[in-house]
PDB file of C-alpha atoms in Angstrom:
ATOM      1  CA  MET A   1     218.715 147.355  82.363  1.00 67.00           C
ATOM      2  CA  PHE A   2     218.240 150.270  84.988  1.00 77.00           C
ATOM      3  CA  TYR A   3     219.341 148.261  88.075  1.00 82.00           C
ATOM      4  CA  TYR A   4     219.712 151.325  90.389  1.00 84.00           C
ATOM      5  CA  LYS A   5     217.038 153.763  88.716  1.00 84.00           C
ATOM      6  CA  VAL A   6     214.807 153.767  91.825  1.00 87.00           C
ATOM      7  CA  SER A   7     217.662 154.056  94.435  1.00 89.00           C
ATOM      8  CA  VAL A   8     219.401 156.978  92.261  1.00 85.00           C
ATOM      9  CA  LYS A   9     215.900 158.519  92.049  1.00 87.00           C
ATOM     10  CA  GLU A  10     215.474 158.423  96.009  1.00 91.00           C
ATOM     11  CA  LEU A  11     218.716 159.937  96.544  1.00 89.00           C
ATOM     12  CA  ILE A  12     218.157 162.783  93.981  1.00 86.00           C
ATOM     13  CA  ASP A  13     214.823 163.358  95.549  1.00 89.00           C
ATOM     14  CA  GLU A  14     216.593 163.589  99.066  1.00 91.00           C
ATOM     15  CA  ILE A  15     219.201 166.095  97.889  1.00 84.00           C
ATOM     16  CA  SER A  16     216.464 168.238  96.013  1.00 85.00           C
ATOM     17  CA  TYR A  17     214.473 168.125  99.396  1.00 89.00           C
ATOM     18  CA  ASP A  18     217.681 169.227 101.122  1.00 86.00           C
ATOM     19  CA  TYR A  19     218.147 172.093  98.884  1.00 82.00           C
ATOM     20  CA  LEU A  20     214.556 173.150  99.202  1.00 85.00           C
ATOM     21  CA  CYS A  21     214.803 173.209 102.907  1.00 87.00           C
ATOM     22  CA  TYR A  22     217.837 175.297 102.726  1.00 85.00           C
ATOM     23  CA  ASN A  23     215.482 178.013 101.052  1.00 83.00           C
ATOM     24  CA  ASN A  24     213.632 178.282 104.468  1.00 87.00           C
ATOM     25  CA  LEU A  25     216.978 179.098 106.383  1.00 88.00           C
ATOM     26  CA  PRO A  26     217.947 182.670 107.302  1.00 90.00           C
ATOM     27  CA  ASP A  27     219.942 184.613 104.856  1.00 86.00           C
ATOM     28  CA  ARG A  28     223.409 184.320 106.560  1.00 89.00           C
ATOM     29  CA  TYR A  29     223.019 180.438 106.357  1.00 88.00           C
ATOM     30  CA  GLN A  30     221.908 180.478 102.788  1.00 84.00           C
ATOM     31  CA  ASN A  31     225.123 182.534 101.853  1.00 86.00           C
ATOM     32  CA  VAL A  32     227.331 179.882 103.577  1.00 88.00           C
ATOM     33  CA  ILE A  33     225.464 177.070 101.946  1.00 85.00           C
ATOM     34  CA  TYR A  34     225.561 178.802  98.547  1.00 83.00           C
ATOM     35  CA  SER A  35     229.363 179.274  98.860  1.00 86.00           C
ATOM     36  CA  ARG A  36     230.036 175.855  99.772  1.00 86.00           C
ATOM     37  CA  VAL A  37     227.849 174.354  97.064  1.00 80.00           C
ATOM     38  CA  ASN A  38     229.613 176.573  94.423  1.00 80.00           C
ATOM     39  CA  ALA A  39     232.863 175.445  95.688  1.00 84.00           C
ATOM     40  CA  CYS A  40     232.143 171.867  95.514  1.00 81.00           C
ATOM     41  CA  MET A  41     230.538 172.339  92.001  1.00 76.00           C
ATOM     42  CA  VAL A  42     233.836 173.833  90.837  1.00 79.00           C
ATOM     43  CA  TYR A  43     235.996 171.264  92.348  1.00 84.00           C
ATOM     44  CA  THR A  44     233.699 168.408  90.995  1.00 80.00           C
ATOM     45  CA  GLU A  45     233.991 169.698  87.476  1.00 78.00           C
ATOM     46  CA  ARG A  46     237.699 170.137  87.555  1.00 83.00           C
ATOM     47  CA  LEU A  47     238.104 166.445  89.021  1.00 86.00           C
ATOM     48  CA  TRP A  48     235.656 165.328  86.242  1.00 83.00           C
ATOM     49  CA  ILE A  49     237.674 166.983  83.347  1.00 85.00           C
ATOM     50  CA  ILE A  50     240.925 165.628  84.896  1.00 90.00           C
ATOM     51  CA  THR A  51     239.460 162.340  85.013  1.00 90.00           C
ATOM     52  CA  LEU A  52     238.196 162.419  81.470  1.00 88.00           C
ATOM     53  CA  GLY A  53     241.469 163.800  80.216  1.00 90.00           C
ATOM     54  CA  VAL A  54     243.307 161.029  81.730  1.00 93.00           C
ATOM     55  CA  ALA A  55     241.043 158.253  80.538  1.00 91.00           C
ATOM     56  CA  VAL A  56     240.458 159.546  77.104  1.00 90.00           C
ATOM     57  CA  GLY A  57     244.087 160.760  76.441  1.00 91.00           C
ATOM     58  CA  ALA A  58     245.487 157.577  77.642  1.00 93.00           C
ATOM     59  CA  PHE A  59     244.947 155.770  74.288  1.00 91.00           C
ATOM     60  CA  PRO A  60     246.504 158.310  71.982  1.00 92.00           C
ATOM     61  CA  LEU A  61     249.160 159.107  74.381  1.00 94.00           C
ATOM     62  CA  MET A  62     250.301 155.636  74.917  1.00 95.00           C
ATOM     63  CA  ALA A  63     250.109 154.872  71.119  1.00 93.00           C
ATOM     64  CA  ALA A  64     252.341 157.775  70.474  1.00 94.00           C
ATOM     65  CA  LEU A  65     254.870 157.144  73.258  1.00 96.00           C
ATOM     66  CA  THR A  66     255.226 153.376  72.636  1.00 96.00           C
ATOM     67  CA  THR A  67     255.567 154.102  68.856  1.00 94.00           C
ATOM     68  CA  LEU A  68     258.151 156.832  69.644  1.00 96.00           C
ATOM     69  CA  TYR A  69     260.066 154.605  72.002  1.00 97.00           C
ATOM     70  CA  SER A  70     260.151 151.839  69.493  1.00 96.00           C
ATOM     71  CA  GLN A  71     261.291 154.078  66.604  1.00 94.00           C
ATOM     72  CA  ILE A  72     264.302 155.322  68.799  1.00 96.00           C
ATOM     73  CA  PHE A  73     265.419 152.254  70.919  1.00 96.00           C
ATOM     74  CA  ASP A  74     264.398 148.967  69.173  1.00 94.00           C
ATOM     75  CA  ASP A  75     266.297 147.317  66.546  1.00 94.00           C
ATOM     76  CA  ILE A  76     263.175 146.420  64.603  1.00 93.00           C
ATOM     77  CA  PRO A  77     260.729 149.483  65.114  1.00 93.00           C
ATOM     78  CA  LYS A  78     257.127 148.589  65.605  1.00 92.00           C
ATOM     79  CA  LYS A  79     254.322 150.948  65.194  1.00 91.00           C
ATOM     80  CA  TYR A  80     251.256 151.042  67.759  1.00 92.00           C
ATOM     81  CA  MET A  81     247.832 152.148  66.750  1.00 89.00           C
ATOM     82  CA  VAL A  82     245.347 154.173  68.949  1.00 87.00           C
ATOM     83  CA  HIS A  83     242.781 151.181  68.535  1.00 85.00           C
ATOM     84  CA  ASP A  84     244.205 148.255  66.744  1.00 84.00           C
ATOM     85  CA  LEU A  85     241.897 148.040  63.637  1.00 80.00           C
ATOM     86  CA  ASN A  86     242.388 145.660  60.717  1.00 82.00           C
ATOM     87  CA  ILE A  87     241.797 146.757  57.080  1.00 81.00           C
ATOM     88  CA  PRO A  88     239.083 144.386  55.796  1.00 86.00           C
ATOM     89  CA  PHE A  89     239.997 142.109  52.967  1.00 88.00           C
ATOM     90  CA  THR A  90     244.005 142.708  53.362  1.00 86.00           C
ATOM     91  CA  GLU A  91     246.971 141.460  55.240  1.00 88.00           C
ATOM     92  CA  PRO A  92     247.005 142.147  58.888  1.00 85.00           C
ATOM     93  CA  GLU A  93     250.248 144.038  58.819  1.00 86.00           C
ATOM     94  CA  THR A  94     249.122 146.439  55.891  1.00 86.00           C
ATOM     95  CA  ARG A  95     247.489 148.569  58.799  1.00 85.00           C
ATOM     96  CA  PHE A  96     251.046 149.667  59.915  1.00 88.00           C
ATOM     97  CA  GLU A  97     251.987 150.945  56.419  1.00 88.00           C
ATOM     98  CA  SER A  98     252.155 154.730  55.461  1.00 87.00           C
ATOM     99  CA  PRO A  99     249.569 156.529  54.840  1.00 90.00           C
ATOM    100  CA  TYR A 100     246.951 154.451  56.195  1.00 87.00           C
ATOM    101  CA  PHE A 101     248.687 154.319  59.850  1.00 89.00           C
ATOM    102  CA  GLU A 102     249.019 157.969  60.047  1.00 90.00           C
ATOM    103  CA  ILE A 103     245.636 158.705  58.750  1.00 91.00           C
ATOM    104  CA  MET A 104     244.025 156.216  61.256  1.00 89.00           C
ATOM    105  CA  PHE A 105     246.101 157.567  64.050  1.00 90.00           C
ATOM    106  CA  PHE A 106     244.872 161.208  63.590  1.00 92.00           C
ATOM    107  CA  TYR A 107     241.262 160.020  62.930  1.00 92.00           C
ATOM    108  CA  LEU A 108     241.166 158.056  65.968  1.00 90.00           C
ATOM    109  CA  THR A 109     242.905 160.823  68.155  1.00 91.00           C
ATOM    110  CA  GLY A 110     239.975 163.062  66.717  1.00 92.00           C
ATOM    111  CA  CYS A 111     237.520 160.480  67.882  1.00 90.00           C
ATOM    112  CA  ALA A 112     239.059 160.507  71.362  1.00 90.00           C
ATOM    113  CA  ALA A 113     238.790 164.223  71.370  1.00 90.00           C
ATOM    114  CA  THR A 114     235.191 164.048  70.435  1.00 90.00           C
ATOM    115  CA  TRP A 115     234.570 161.604  73.179  1.00 86.00           C
ATOM    116  CA  PHE A 116     236.245 163.912  75.596  1.00 85.00           C
ATOM    117  CA  ILE A 117     233.868 166.769  74.483  1.00 82.00           C
ATOM    118  CA  ASN A 118     230.930 164.784  74.777  1.00 80.00           C
ATOM    119  CA  TYR A 119     231.655 163.194  78.303  1.00 79.00           C
ATOM    120  CA  ALA A 120     232.878 166.639  79.638  1.00 75.00           C
ATOM    121  CA  CYS A 121     229.265 167.955  78.985  1.00 73.00           C
ATOM    122  CA  GLU A 122     227.755 165.380  81.183  1.00 67.00           C
ATOM    123  CA  TYR A 123     227.812 166.738  84.619  1.00 57.00           C
ATOM    124  CA  VAL A 124     225.720 167.428  87.566  1.00 46.00           C
ATOM    125  CA  LEU A 125     224.276 171.091  87.846  1.00 48.00           C
ATOM    126  CA  VAL A 126     222.770 172.650  90.853  1.00 45.00           C
ATOM    127  CA  TYR A 127     220.306 175.414  89.453  1.00 46.00           C
ATOM    128  CA  PHE A 128     219.633 178.505  91.477  1.00 46.00           C
ATOM    129  CA  ASP A 129     216.953 181.294  91.043  1.00 45.00           C
ATOM    130  CA  THR A 130     217.791 184.966  91.004  1.00 44.00           C
ATOM    131  CA  ASN A 131     217.612 185.120  94.791  1.00 49.00           C
ATOM    132  CA  SER A 132     220.288 182.440  95.162  1.00 49.00           C
ATOM    133  CA  HIS A 133     217.777 179.884  96.400  1.00 51.00           C
ATOM    134  CA  PHE A 134     218.450 176.295  95.563  1.00 50.00           C
ATOM    135  CA  ILE A 135     215.789 175.120  93.209  1.00 49.00           C
ATOM    136  CA  PHE A 136     216.651 171.519  92.197  1.00 48.00           C
ATOM    137  CA  PHE A 137     219.265 169.033  91.396  1.00 49.00           C
ATOM    138  CA  GLN A 138     219.476 167.768  87.938  1.00 50.00           C
ATOM    139  CA  THR A 139     221.680 165.640  85.812  1.00 48.00           C
ATOM    140  CA  ILE A 140     222.175 166.508  82.177  1.00 45.00           C
TER     141      ILE A 140
END
C-alpha cells in the first residue's frame, strides 16, 4: 500500500540532514538560507492554495455556469448538479426538481468548501528554533 514510503523517508531524512548542516554555517549564511527557505515556503503555500482552489472549485463552478448557460441560451433548459446523485427509490429525473436540486447544490458546495479547508491544512512545514536554526522537516 505504501509503495514509496522508504524512498520518501530517505528524501525527508536527507533534507533534514541538510537543514541540520545549515546550523553549523556562519550567521551570514544562515540568514541567507533562512530568508530563502521562508520565501520558498510562502510561494509553495500560495501555489498549494491556488491549486486546491482550482481543483475543488471546479465542480461547483462548472455546475453553476453550465446550468446558468443552459437556462439562458437553450430552448429546453437543463440543470447540472455538482455531483450527479440519484435519489433512492425515485425516478432519476426527480433529482432536478425544486427544492431537492437547490438543497443538494448548496450541500455539495459546502462539502467542497470543507474539502478545501481540510486539504489546505495539509502542507509541509519547516520548523525553526528561537535562534533561527533549522530543526527538522515534517509533513502534517
